[in-house]
Short mmCIF file of C-alpha atoms in Angstrom, two decimals:
data_model
loop_
_atom_site.label_atom_id
_atom_site.label_comp_id
_atom_site.label_asym_id
_atom_site.label_seq_id
_atom_site.Cartn_x
_atom_site.Cartn_y
_atom_site.Cartn_z
CA GLY N 16 0.00 0.00 0.00
CA GLN N 17 0.91 3.62 0.16
CA SER N 18 0.69 6.21 2.89
CA LEU N 19 1.82 9.73 3.67
CA GLU N 20 2.10 11.25 7.12
CA GLN N 21 2.27 14.94 7.95
CA PRO N 22 1.21 16.90 11.04
CA SER N 23 -2.41 17.99 11.03
CA GLU N 24 -1.84 21.49 12.45
CA VAL N 25 1.05 23.87 13.04
CA THR N 26 1.02 27.36 14.55
CA ALA N 27 3.87 29.83 14.10
CA VAL N 28 4.56 33.52 14.67
CA GLU N 29 4.78 36.07 11.89
CA GLY N 30 8.38 36.52 10.78
CA ALA N 31 9.47 33.12 12.10
CA ILE N 32 10.50 29.94 10.29
CA VAL N 33 8.38 26.78 10.20
CA GLN N 34 9.12 23.30 8.90
CA ILE N 35 6.38 20.88 7.81
CA ASN N 36 7.54 17.27 7.66
CA CYS N 37 6.24 14.51 5.43
CA THR N 38 7.05 10.81 5.54
CA TYR N 39 5.82 8.39 2.92
CA GLN N 40 5.59 4.74 2.01
CA THR N 41 4.93 3.99 -1.62
CA SER N 42 6.08 2.05 -4.65
CA GLY N 43 7.14 3.45 -8.00
CA PHE N 44 8.25 6.71 -6.38
CA TYR N 45 9.36 9.50 -8.71
CA GLY N 46 9.29 12.55 -6.49
CA LEU N 47 7.62 14.62 -3.79
CA SER N 48 5.48 17.67 -4.46
CA TRP N 49 4.14 20.36 -2.15
CA TYR N 50 0.89 22.27 -2.60
CA GLN N 51 -0.71 25.20 -0.80
CA GLN N 52 -4.46 25.62 -0.43
CA HIS N 53 -6.18 28.61 1.11
CA ASP N 54 -9.69 28.14 2.48
CA GLY N 55 -12.14 28.07 -0.41
CA GLY N 56 -9.37 28.10 -3.00
CA ALA N 57 -7.67 25.73 -5.40
CA PRO N 58 -4.54 23.80 -4.41
CA THR N 59 -1.55 25.53 -5.99
CA PHE N 60 1.81 23.99 -6.71
CA LEU N 61 4.78 25.12 -4.60
CA SER N 62 7.71 22.84 -5.32
CA TYR N 63 8.89 19.42 -6.45
CA ASN N 64 11.85 17.28 -5.43
CA ALA N 65 12.84 14.35 -7.60
CA LEU N 66 16.42 14.15 -6.26
CA ASP N 67 17.81 14.25 -2.76
CA GLY N 68 18.59 17.67 -1.42
CA LEU N 69 17.18 21.13 -0.98
CA GLU N 70 15.24 23.15 -3.56
CA GLU N 71 14.81 26.84 -2.83
CA THR N 72 12.14 29.11 -4.27
CA GLY N 73 12.08 32.47 -2.58
CA ARG N 74 10.89 32.16 1.01
CA PHE N 75 9.96 28.51 0.49
CA SER N 76 12.37 25.58 0.39
CA SER N 77 11.72 21.87 0.08
CA PHE N 78 13.93 18.95 0.99
CA LEU N 79 13.91 15.27 0.05
CA SER N 80 15.75 12.22 1.34
CA ARG N 81 14.79 9.22 -0.78
CA SER N 82 16.68 6.79 1.45
CA ASP N 83 14.68 7.96 4.48
CA SER N 84 11.36 8.33 2.58
CA TYR N 85 11.18 11.78 4.10
CA GLY N 86 10.79 15.34 3.00
CA TYR N 87 9.93 18.71 4.41
CA LEU N 88 8.71 22.14 3.41
CA LEU N 89 10.46 25.10 5.01
CA LEU N 90 8.74 28.47 5.12
CA GLN N 91 10.86 31.45 6.12
CA GLU N 92 9.92 35.00 7.11
CA LEU N 93 6.36 33.91 7.69
CA GLN N 94 3.60 36.27 6.66
CA MET N 95 -0.06 36.28 7.64
CA LYS N 96 -0.99 35.33 4.08
CA ASP N 97 0.92 32.05 4.50
CA SER N 98 -1.92 30.79 6.72
CA ALA N 99 -3.25 27.90 4.64
CA SER N 100 -3.19 24.13 4.33
CA TYR N 101 -0.05 22.54 2.94
CA PHE N 102 -0.11 19.12 1.28
CA CYS N 103 2.73 16.82 0.40
CA ALA N 104 2.10 14.47 -2.51
CA VAL N 105 4.10 11.56 -3.90
CA ASN N 106 4.46 11.33 -7.64
CA GLN N 107 4.33 7.72 -8.76
CA ALA N 108 3.84 5.67 -11.87
CA TYR N 109 0.90 3.35 -12.27
CA SER N 110 -0.36 0.98 -14.92
CA GLY N 111 -1.19 2.80 -18.09
CA ALA N 112 0.60 4.36 -21.01
CA GLY N 113 3.32 6.34 -19.28
CA SER N 114 0.88 7.68 -16.73
CA TYR N 115 1.72 9.16 -13.40
CA GLN N 116 -0.40 10.12 -10.47
CA LEU N 117 -0.08 12.25 -7.39
CA THR N 118 -1.19 10.76 -4.08
CA PHE N 119 -1.77 13.41 -1.44
CA GLY N 120 -1.33 13.52 2.32
CA LYS N 121 -4.10 14.80 4.60
CA GLY N 122 -2.57 18.24 4.76
CA THR N 123 -1.12 20.46 7.47
CA LYS N 124 -3.11 23.49 8.51
CA LEU N 125 -0.67 26.33 9.19
CA SER N 126 -1.84 29.25 11.29
CA VAL N 127 0.40 32.32 11.36
CA ILE N 128 -0.21 34.54 14.36
CA PRO N 129 0.96 38.13 14.97
CA GLU Z 26 -7.64 32.76 -13.05
CA THR Z 27 -5.96 29.38 -12.77
CA GLY Z 28 -6.39 28.24 -16.38
CA VAL Z 29 -8.72 25.48 -15.19
CA THR Z 30 -12.37 26.46 -14.89
CA GLN Z 31 -15.00 24.42 -13.09
CA THR Z 32 -18.77 24.88 -13.15
CA PRO Z 33 -20.92 25.04 -11.22
CA ARG Z 34 -19.03 26.27 -8.17
CA HIS Z 35 -21.83 25.13 -5.87
CA LEU Z 36 -24.43 22.41 -6.39
CA VAL Z 37 -27.18 21.09 -4.15
CA MET Z 38 -28.97 17.97 -5.29
CA GLY Z 39 -31.30 15.33 -4.02
CA MET Z 40 -30.43 11.67 -4.02
CA THR Z 41 -32.62 10.96 -7.04
CA ASN Z 42 -31.31 13.83 -9.20
CA LYS Z 43 -28.96 13.63 -12.14
CA LYS Z 44 -26.44 16.43 -12.55
CA SER Z 45 -23.06 17.02 -14.17
CA LEU Z 46 -19.92 18.86 -13.19
CA LYS Z 47 -17.89 20.48 -15.95
CA CYS Z 48 -14.20 21.26 -16.19
CA GLU Z 49 -12.38 23.14 -18.93
CA GLN Z 50 -8.65 23.80 -19.22
CA HIS Z 51 -7.00 26.43 -21.40
CA LEU Z 52 -3.40 25.35 -20.81
CA GLY Z 53 -2.83 22.96 -23.72
CA HIS Z 54 -2.52 19.99 -21.38
CA ASN Z 55 -3.33 16.42 -22.39
CA ALA Z 56 -4.13 14.82 -19.04
CA MET Z 57 -7.10 15.63 -16.81
CA TYR Z 58 -8.06 14.41 -13.36
CA TRP Z 59 -10.97 14.34 -10.95
CA TYR Z 60 -10.18 14.50 -7.22
CA LYS Z 61 -12.56 14.38 -4.26
CA GLN Z 62 -11.76 16.48 -1.19
CA SER Z 63 -13.66 15.73 2.01
CA ALA Z 64 -13.08 17.25 5.43
CA LYS Z 65 -10.24 15.65 7.40
CA LYS Z 66 -9.32 13.36 4.51
CA PRO Z 67 -6.62 13.56 1.85
CA LEU Z 68 -7.45 14.47 -1.70
CA GLU Z 69 -8.68 11.25 -3.27
CA LEU Z 70 -7.90 10.58 -6.92
CA MET Z 71 -11.06 9.42 -8.69
CA PHE Z 72 -10.33 9.33 -12.41
CA VAL Z 73 -7.48 10.10 -14.78
CA TYR Z 74 -7.69 10.73 -18.50
CA SER Z 75 -4.51 10.82 -20.52
CA LEU Z 76 -4.74 11.65 -24.22
CA GLU Z 77 -8.52 11.34 -23.85
CA GLU Z 78 -8.33 7.73 -22.67
CA ARG Z 79 -9.32 6.81 -19.14
CA VAL Z 80 -6.22 5.34 -17.55
CA GLU Z 81 -7.31 5.20 -13.94
CA ASN Z 82 -10.49 4.51 -12.04
CA ASN Z 83 -9.77 4.30 -8.36
CA SER Z 84 -12.61 2.01 -7.30
CA VAL Z 85 -15.13 4.80 -7.65
CA PRO Z 86 -18.82 3.84 -7.34
CA SER Z 87 -20.70 3.66 -10.61
CA ARG Z 88 -22.96 6.53 -9.56
CA PHE Z 89 -20.02 8.70 -10.68
CA SER Z 90 -19.46 8.58 -14.43
CA PRO Z 91 -16.67 10.58 -16.09
CA GLU Z 92 -16.57 11.76 -19.68
CA CYS Z 93 -13.68 13.33 -21.58
CA PRO Z 94 -14.83 14.36 -25.07
CA ASN Z 95 -11.54 16.12 -25.89
CA SER Z 96 -8.32 17.12 -24.16
CA SER Z 97 -9.77 20.44 -22.98
CA HIS Z 98 -13.01 19.26 -21.40
CA LEU Z 99 -13.86 16.86 -18.62
CA PHE Z 100 -17.24 16.05 -17.12
CA LEU Z 101 -18.37 14.17 -14.05
CA HIS Z 102 -21.92 12.86 -14.35
CA LEU Z 103 -23.70 12.28 -11.07
CA HIS Z 104 -26.77 10.15 -10.40
CA THR Z 105 -28.44 8.64 -7.34
CA LEU Z 106 -25.78 10.04 -5.05
CA GLN Z 107 -25.63 9.52 -1.30
CA PRO Z 108 -25.24 12.18 1.41
CA GLU Z 109 -21.70 10.93 2.08
CA ASP Z 110 -20.80 12.01 -1.46
CA SER Z 111 -21.05 15.62 -0.34
CA ALA Z 112 -17.58 17.07 -0.86
CA LEU Z 113 -15.47 19.44 -2.93
CA TYR Z 114 -14.77 17.95 -6.36
CA LEU Z 115 -11.57 19.25 -7.88
CA CYS Z 116 -10.53 19.03 -11.50
CA ALA Z 117 -6.87 19.23 -12.46
CA SER Z 118 -4.80 19.07 -15.62
CA SER Z 119 -1.20 18.49 -16.63
CA LEU Z 120 1.00 17.35 -19.45
CA SER Z 121 0.77 13.56 -19.21
CA SER Z 122 4.53 13.13 -19.09
CA GLY Z 123 5.16 16.43 -17.38
CA THR Z 124 3.79 15.28 -14.06
CA ARG Z 125 6.65 12.82 -13.79
CA ASP Z 126 9.21 15.55 -14.40
CA THR Z 127 7.64 18.44 -12.52
CA GLY Z 128 5.14 16.95 -10.06
CA GLU Z 129 2.81 19.78 -11.00
CA LEU Z 130 -0.93 19.67 -11.44
CA PHE Z 131 -3.04 22.71 -12.20
CA PHE Z 132 -6.25 22.68 -10.20
CA GLY Z 133 -9.56 24.40 -10.68
CA GLU Z 134 -11.29 25.98 -7.71
CA GLY Z 135 -13.66 23.05 -7.36
CA SER Z 136 -17.35 22.34 -7.31
CA ARG Z 137 -18.84 22.19 -3.81
CA LEU Z 138 -21.47 19.42 -3.88
CA THR Z 139 -24.12 18.93 -1.23
CA VAL Z 140 -26.36 15.87 -1.45
CA LEU Z 141 -29.57 16.07 0.58
#
């Protein structure tokens, strides 16, 4: 089977740094994606790690360790607008003509407080 | 504007009704997806169409029937639904091979379905 684990809720102070962890168990693993979803909005893509290491995109960074089946999303200089749900998702192949699917975790609700 | 448009945004239906959800993408993608999002649960992949062929049906009850007439349009036909089917239904699109390389799906804002 496959599973992803991430914390359900995190609270952090404006201007601080927060790390959201994700562990996974899956077959046919290609990479780990992160998505942000504000209440009432569409999930939007943040980052993708196919190789071990850190990917940095502005205030957001994402890390992957394939050997540990573990990744995290790091948010720096937190702003109030970062309050949202954050989902990790494993990218994996499945039967079909070169098809790939994303399997999502339950999401972490981040609350940024003044 | 996300490039993926879903209608209607909200739908209330009785258990004996028949309705359809529509999704349209303007991004030139060739793969489209239906996901179900319920409270306290992960996004659940329902159906995948790649190059207009259904390549995945994740054990979804037959009261949900997808249709993909072309690479830009995707429908989800609903009939004799149950109250537990109330959820946010999200459509997404991607390049069929691009997902492997980028891990990126483009989501619409969803159709909020309530079954009475």
